[in-house]
Amino acid sequence: MTYLLNQNRYQDMEYRRCGNSGLKLPAVSLGLWHNFGGIDSLENARNILRLAFDKGITHFDLANNYGPPAGSAEETFGRIFKDDFKNYRDELIISSKAGWGMWPGPYGDWGSKKYLVASLDQSLKRMGLDYVDIFYHHRPDPETPIEETMGALDLIVRQGKALYVGISSYSASETEKAVAVLKELGTPCLIHQPKYSMFDRWVEGGLLDVLEDKGIGCIPFSPLAQGLLTNKYLKGIPEGSRAAAHRGNGAIDEDAITEQNIAKAAKLNELALQRGQNLAQMALSWILKDKRITSVLIGASKPEQVTDSIGCLANTSFTDEELKLINSILA
């Protein structure tokens, strides 16, 4: 079926400036970490992406190893891009990453220039793109000099294969070093993608302060703790859920569904209902309340989850009493 896009797609989405750059991102972006691999339904993936764009989500986030199998999420996206989005390339922000194991041997992992350049070449081929808008180093490499890794990001921009570069899962101190090297090279660090949710608040220990000080954007992943901060697991592990699927590739499993986490989620859910939100919407709003956050990355296994998540934008303000209650629940 021919894609007839929504002509009013920019009407209700909020767009936030990414650090000190000229780039704006939608407050809610779509990540293709899970549910877009070779084992998943192509038509479901297509419907999710179409709906997201129709709702003003202009940023689609990928990585070389997303699937499973690794690489297949980029292939899926490439097929859908060719059919539905090619004419709208200039309205899209497409990102990818490299830094985790991707192919055998010493050149398919971590942060060498050899790996990063080769990986992006492969990603561009899988997606059918001439360039990505943002290319990330996916995780710090303890054995490769940071000058080499950041030098590879600088080279990729100068080659025209990426417009901007970023880093993911770097600590505050590692971020400061990476940012300094990139600044000296003349290719600024645009954005940082850390794991951040009500259940995982490590970025509050200094990273967000560094990003604010350096004028760098922030786009958290796993803001719903892969479903823990939704209504999905409040009564156990439902059949067909991600935790029951044993997908691998970093997906949540049964071990994370503890009585303690469920008890906290249930109390948070009560507050969310008082705010006129569901738990997932409140969890997203809680992250977006911080003006240092550029965008929040959601995942989706069905189109209606995209619509539900965007509903968080109706209320991203919290009273002092609500914040105190949340902190006491999470303590």
Short mmCIF file of C-alpha atoms in Angstrom, two decimals:
data_model
loop_
_atom_site.label_atom_id
_atom_site.label_comp_id
_atom_site.label_asym_id
_atom_site.label_seq_id
_atom_site.Cartn_x
_atom_site.Cartn_y
_atom_site.Cartn_z
CA MET A 1 0.00 0.00 0.00
CA THR A 2 1.33 3.44 -0.93
CA TYR A 3 2.35 5.55 2.05
CA LEU A 4 0.21 8.70 2.31
CA LEU A 5 1.93 10.74 4.96
CA ASN A 6 0.23 13.05 7.43
CA GLN A 7 0.43 16.62 6.15
CA ASN A 8 0.11 17.93 9.72
CA ARG A 9 2.90 15.78 11.11
CA TYR A 10 4.81 18.66 12.72
CA GLN A 11 1.80 20.17 14.45
CA ASP A 12 1.93 18.47 17.85
CA MET A 13 5.55 17.39 18.31
CA GLU A 14 7.95 19.41 20.45
CA TYR A 15 11.46 19.98 19.03
CA ARG A 16 14.43 20.75 21.26
CA ARG A 17 17.79 22.21 20.33
CA CYS A 18 20.65 19.74 20.69
CA GLY A 19 23.13 21.39 23.04
CA ASN A 20 24.71 24.47 21.49
CA SER A 21 24.32 23.18 17.93
CA GLY A 22 21.95 24.31 15.21
CA LEU A 23 20.19 20.94 15.19
CA LYS A 24 16.79 20.31 16.76
CA LEU A 25 15.49 16.84 17.60
CA PRO A 26 11.97 15.72 18.40
CA ALA A 27 11.41 15.40 22.15
CA VAL A 28 10.53 11.76 21.47
CA SER A 29 12.72 9.75 19.07
CA LEU A 30 12.34 6.15 17.90
CA GLY A 31 15.02 3.54 18.54
CA LEU A 32 15.25 0.36 16.46
CA TRP A 33 17.21 -1.69 19.00
CA HIS A 34 14.51 -4.38 19.23
CA ASN A 35 11.51 -5.42 17.09
CA PHE A 36 13.06 -4.43 13.75
CA GLY A 37 15.38 -7.38 13.18
CA GLY A 38 15.30 -10.24 10.72
CA ILE A 39 13.23 -12.31 13.14
CA ASP A 40 10.50 -9.65 13.28
CA SER A 41 7.59 -8.72 11.02
CA LEU A 42 8.58 -6.33 8.25
CA GLU A 43 5.05 -4.99 7.93
CA ASN A 44 4.81 -4.30 11.65
CA ALA A 45 8.12 -2.45 11.48
CA ARG A 46 6.83 -0.47 8.50
CA ASN A 47 3.63 0.47 10.33
CA ILE A 48 5.58 1.62 13.39
CA LEU A 49 7.94 3.79 11.34
CA ARG A 50 5.13 5.29 9.28
CA LEU A 51 3.10 6.19 12.35
CA ALA A 52 6.15 7.65 14.08
CA PHE A 53 6.89 9.97 11.15
CA ASP A 54 3.22 10.90 10.88
CA LYS A 55 3.37 11.95 14.55
CA GLY A 56 6.38 14.22 14.02
CA ILE A 57 9.12 11.80 15.06
CA THR A 58 11.87 12.70 12.62
CA HIS A 59 14.73 10.87 14.35
CA PHE A 60 15.30 7.13 13.87
CA ASP A 61 18.18 5.65 15.87
CA LEU A 62 20.04 2.48 14.86
CA ALA A 63 23.36 0.69 15.40
CA ASN A 64 25.39 -1.81 13.41
CA ASN A 65 24.53 -4.69 15.76
CA TYR A 66 20.77 -4.11 16.15
CA GLY A 67 18.60 -7.07 15.20
CA PRO A 68 18.77 -9.94 15.79
CA PRO A 69 20.65 -11.04 13.82
CA ALA A 70 23.18 -8.21 14.00
CA GLY A 71 22.83 -5.83 11.09
CA SER A 72 19.28 -6.85 10.24
CA ALA A 73 17.62 -3.81 11.81
CA GLU A 74 19.57 -1.60 9.42
CA GLU A 75 18.56 -3.86 6.53
CA THR A 76 14.91 -3.63 7.59
CA PHE A 77 15.15 0.13 7.87
CA GLY A 78 16.85 0.30 4.48
CA ARG A 79 13.99 -1.56 2.80
CA ILE A 80 11.36 0.66 4.38
CA PHE A 81 13.36 3.82 3.72
CA LYS A 82 13.61 2.96 0.02
CA ASP A 83 9.87 2.30 -0.26
CA ASP A 84 8.45 5.00 2.00
CA PHE A 85 10.90 7.65 3.13
CA LYS A 86 13.46 8.24 0.38
CA ASN A 87 11.68 11.35 -0.86
CA TYR A 88 11.71 12.74 2.69
CA ARG A 89 15.40 12.19 3.45
CA ASP A 90 15.95 15.86 4.24
CA GLU A 91 13.23 15.73 6.89
CA LEU A 92 14.87 12.83 8.73
CA ILE A 93 17.65 12.46 11.27
CA ILE A 94 19.10 8.95 10.96
CA SER A 95 21.78 7.76 13.35
CA SER A 96 23.90 4.66 13.71
CA LYS A 97 26.71 3.43 15.94
CA ALA A 98 29.64 1.07 16.21
CA GLY A 99 31.53 -0.17 19.23
CA TRP A 100 30.22 -3.62 20.11
CA GLY A 101 31.24 -6.91 18.54
CA MET A 102 30.06 -7.14 14.94
CA TRP A 103 32.26 -9.57 12.98
CA PRO A 104 35.02 -12.10 13.80
CA GLY A 105 38.64 -11.21 14.24
CA PRO A 106 40.48 -8.25 15.77
CA TYR A 107 38.90 -5.56 13.54
CA GLY A 108 35.21 -6.06 14.31
CA ASP A 109 34.85 -4.64 17.82
CA TRP A 110 35.63 -1.73 20.15
CA GLY A 111 37.03 1.59 18.91
CA SER A 112 39.86 1.39 16.39
CA LYS A 113 39.79 3.59 13.30
CA LYS A 114 39.83 0.42 11.20
CA TYR A 115 36.65 -0.86 12.84
CA LEU A 116 34.66 2.39 12.96
CA VAL A 117 35.27 3.37 9.35
CA ALA A 118 34.58 -0.13 8.02
CA SER A 119 31.48 -0.50 10.18
CA LEU A 120 29.93 2.75 8.98
CA ASP A 121 30.60 1.77 5.37
CA GLN A 122 28.68 -1.46 6.00
CA SER A 123 25.85 0.39 7.77
CA LEU A 124 25.42 2.84 4.91
CA LYS A 125 25.23 -0.03 2.46
CA ARG A 126 22.62 -1.89 4.54
CA MET A 127 20.46 1.22 4.86
CA GLY A 128 20.95 2.46 1.30
CA LEU A 129 22.18 5.85 2.49
CA ASP A 130 24.93 8.19 1.33
CA TYR A 131 25.44 9.47 4.88
CA VAL A 132 24.01 9.29 8.38
CA ASP A 133 23.10 12.42 10.27
CA ILE A 134 24.70 11.24 13.53
CA PHE A 135 27.35 8.56 14.02
CA TYR A 136 28.21 7.41 17.54
CA HIS A 137 31.01 5.50 19.15
CA HIS A 138 28.83 3.01 21.02
CA ARG A 139 30.98 2.44 24.13
CA PRO A 140 34.40 3.43 25.49
CA ASP A 141 37.36 1.29 24.47
CA PRO A 142 39.83 0.84 27.37
CA GLU A 143 42.67 -0.27 25.09
CA THR A 144 42.48 2.12 22.12
CA PRO A 145 43.78 5.68 22.62
CA ILE A 146 40.85 8.06 22.74
CA GLU A 147 42.70 10.21 20.19
CA GLU A 148 42.40 7.39 17.66
CA THR A 149 38.72 6.77 18.29
CA MET A 150 37.79 10.45 18.18
CA GLY A 151 40.10 10.88 15.19
CA ALA A 152 38.05 8.25 13.38
CA LEU A 153 34.84 10.18 14.11
CA ASP A 154 36.47 13.35 12.81
CA LEU A 155 37.61 11.54 9.66
CA ILE A 156 34.10 10.18 9.04
CA VAL A 157 32.65 13.69 9.13
CA ARG A 158 35.36 15.02 6.80
CA GLN A 159 34.63 12.15 4.42
CA GLY A 160 31.00 13.22 4.28
CA LYS A 161 29.72 9.95 5.74
CA ALA A 162 28.18 11.65 8.81
CA LEU A 163 27.06 15.20 9.52
CA TYR A 164 27.52 15.01 13.28
CA VAL A 165 29.15 12.66 15.79
CA GLY A 166 28.36 11.55 19.29
CA ILE A 167 29.30 9.10 22.00
CA SER A 168 27.31 6.58 24.02
CA SER A 169 27.78 5.15 27.52
CA TYR A 170 30.87 7.24 28.28
CA SER A 171 31.36 8.25 31.93
CA ALA A 172 31.59 11.92 32.89
CA SER A 173 35.41 11.87 32.91
CA GLU A 174 35.61 9.89 29.67
CA THR A 175 33.19 12.34 28.09
CA GLU A 176 35.33 15.31 29.06
CA LYS A 177 38.37 13.71 27.42
CA ALA A 178 36.49 12.78 24.25
CA VAL A 179 34.92 16.22 23.94
CA ALA A 180 38.30 17.92 24.34
CA VAL A 181 39.90 15.80 21.61
CA LEU A 182 37.03 16.36 19.20
CA LYS A 183 37.10 20.11 19.84
CA GLU A 184 40.80 20.23 19.07
CA LEU A 185 40.22 18.30 15.84
CA GLY A 186 37.49 20.74 14.80
CA THR A 187 34.57 18.30 14.86
CA PRO A 188 32.48 19.04 17.98
CA CYS A 189 30.69 16.33 19.92
CA LEU A 190 27.00 16.88 19.23
CA ILE A 191 25.32 14.47 21.62
CA HIS A 192 25.67 11.76 24.25
CA GLN A 193 23.40 8.69 24.41
CA PRO A 194 23.42 7.22 27.95
CA LYS A 195 21.19 4.66 29.59
CA TYR A 196 18.86 6.60 31.89
CA SER A 197 15.59 5.86 33.60
CA MET A 198 13.94 6.13 37.00
CA PHE A 199 15.55 2.76 37.76
CA ASP A 200 19.02 3.72 36.47
CA ARG A 201 20.06 7.26 37.43
CA TRP A 202 23.83 7.09 37.03
CA VAL A 203 23.94 10.11 34.72
CA GLU A 204 22.91 12.33 37.63
CA GLY A 205 26.31 11.67 39.21
CA GLY A 206 28.13 14.17 37.02
CA LEU A 207 27.51 13.34 33.37
CA LEU A 208 24.53 15.67 32.91
CA ASP A 209 26.55 18.50 34.46
CA VAL A 210 29.40 17.89 32.01
CA LEU A 211 27.01 17.87 29.05
CA GLU A 212 25.41 21.12 30.17
CA ASP A 213 28.78 22.77 30.72
CA LYS A 214 30.10 21.69 27.31
CA GLY A 215 26.89 22.47 25.41
CA ILE A 216 26.27 18.86 24.36
CA GLY A 217 22.87 17.26 23.81
CA CYS A 218 21.61 14.20 25.67
CA ILE A 219 19.30 11.47 24.36
CA PRO A 220 18.73 8.70 26.92
CA PHE A 221 18.00 5.12 25.87
CA SER A 222 15.98 2.56 27.83
CA PRO A 223 13.91 5.28 29.56
CA LEU A 224 11.27 2.68 30.43
CA ALA A 225 13.84 0.14 31.67
CA GLN A 226 12.79 -2.10 28.75
CA GLY A 227 9.22 -2.28 29.97
CA LEU A 228 9.68 -2.35 33.74
CA LEU A 229 8.36 1.21 33.88
CA THR A 230 5.13 0.32 32.11
CA ASN A 231 1.99 -1.51 33.12
CA LYS A 232 3.21 -4.65 31.34
CA TYR A 233 4.84 -6.46 34.26
CA LEU A 234 2.74 -5.24 37.19
CA LYS A 235 1.05 -8.64 37.43
CA GLY A 236 3.94 -10.86 36.38
CA ILE A 237 5.53 -11.77 33.05
CA PRO A 238 2.89 -11.95 30.30
CA GLU A 239 3.21 -14.42 27.46
CA GLY A 240 4.70 -12.81 24.37
CA SER A 241 6.47 -10.03 26.31
CA ARG A 242 10.09 -9.12 25.70
CA ALA A 243 11.14 -10.63 29.03
CA ALA A 244 9.63 -13.97 27.99
CA ALA A 245 11.07 -13.93 24.46
CA HIS A 246 14.79 -14.58 25.24
CA ARG A 247 15.78 -12.32 22.34
CA GLY A 248 19.35 -11.71 23.48
CA ASN A 249 21.23 -8.66 22.17
CA GLY A 250 20.80 -6.91 25.52
CA ALA A 251 17.04 -7.42 25.80
CA ILE A 252 15.43 -7.71 29.23
CA ASP A 253 14.87 -11.18 30.66
CA GLU A 254 13.00 -12.71 33.58
CA ASP A 255 15.78 -11.99 36.09
CA ALA A 256 15.01 -8.26 35.94
CA ILE A 257 11.36 -8.78 36.91
CA THR A 258 11.95 -8.83 40.66
CA GLU A 259 9.40 -8.34 43.42
CA GLN A 260 11.24 -5.20 44.50
CA ASN A 261 11.07 -3.64 41.02
CA ILE A 262 7.43 -4.56 40.58
CA ALA A 263 6.57 -3.06 43.97
CA LYS A 264 8.25 0.21 43.03
CA ALA A 265 6.55 0.25 39.63
CA ALA A 266 3.15 -0.29 41.26
CA LYS A 267 3.63 2.72 43.57
CA LEU A 268 4.84 4.85 40.67
CA ASN A 269 1.82 3.76 38.68
CA GLU A 270 -0.48 5.09 41.41
CA LEU A 271 1.15 8.51 41.14
CA ALA A 272 0.99 8.43 37.36
CA LEU A 273 -2.76 7.84 37.47
CA GLN A 274 -3.14 10.81 39.80
CA ARG A 275 -1.30 12.91 37.20
CA GLY A 276 -3.62 11.73 34.43
CA GLN A 277 -0.91 9.60 32.85
CA ASN A 278 -0.03 5.94 32.64
CA LEU A 279 3.25 4.74 34.12
CA ALA A 280 5.15 4.78 30.82
CA GLN A 281 4.09 8.34 30.07
CA MET A 282 5.13 9.54 33.51
CA ALA A 283 8.50 7.80 33.24
CA LEU A 284 9.17 9.58 29.95
CA SER A 285 7.90 12.91 31.29
CA TRP A 286 10.16 12.53 34.32
CA ILE A 287 13.23 12.43 32.07
CA LEU A 288 12.03 15.20 29.76
CA LYS A 289 11.41 17.55 32.70
CA ASP A 290 15.18 18.20 32.68
CA LYS A 291 16.05 20.87 30.10
CA ARG A 292 19.46 19.25 29.62
CA ILE A 293 17.66 16.39 27.86
CA THR A 294 17.29 16.93 24.12
CA SER A 295 15.19 13.88 23.32
CA VAL A 296 14.22 10.54 24.79
CA LEU A 297 14.51 7.29 22.82
CA ILE A 298 11.52 5.01 22.89
CA GLY A 299 11.20 1.49 21.56
CA ALA A 300 7.99 0.00 20.20
CA SER A 301 6.68 -3.44 19.35
CA LYS A 302 3.40 -2.11 17.94
CA PRO A 303 2.29 1.23 16.46
CA GLU A 304 -0.06 2.17 19.29
CA GLN A 305 2.89 2.23 21.70
CA VAL A 306 4.32 5.14 19.72
CA THR A 307 1.10 7.11 20.09
CA ASP A 308 0.93 6.28 23.79
CA SER A 309 4.52 7.38 24.39
CA ILE A 310 4.07 10.71 22.65
CA GLY A 311 1.23 11.36 25.09
CA CYS A 312 3.91 12.08 27.69
CA LEU A 313 4.37 15.53 26.15
CA ALA A 314 1.00 16.65 27.51
CA ASN A 315 2.54 17.00 30.97
CA THR A 316 6.30 17.18 31.58
CA SER A 317 6.04 19.30 34.75
CA PHE A 318 6.27 17.89 38.26
CA THR A 319 5.51 19.51 41.59
CA ASP A 320 8.07 19.41 44.37
CA GLU A 321 5.79 17.03 46.25
CA GLU A 322 5.61 14.66 43.29
CA LEU A 323 9.39 14.64 42.89
CA LYS A 324 9.88 13.95 46.60
CA LEU A 325 7.43 11.06 46.42
CA ILE A 326 9.17 9.60 43.37
CA ASN A 327 12.56 9.81 45.09
CA SER A 328 11.17 8.11 48.19
CA ILE A 329 9.70 5.28 46.09
CA LEU A 330 12.96 4.78 44.21
CA ALA A 331 15.18 4.97 47.31
#
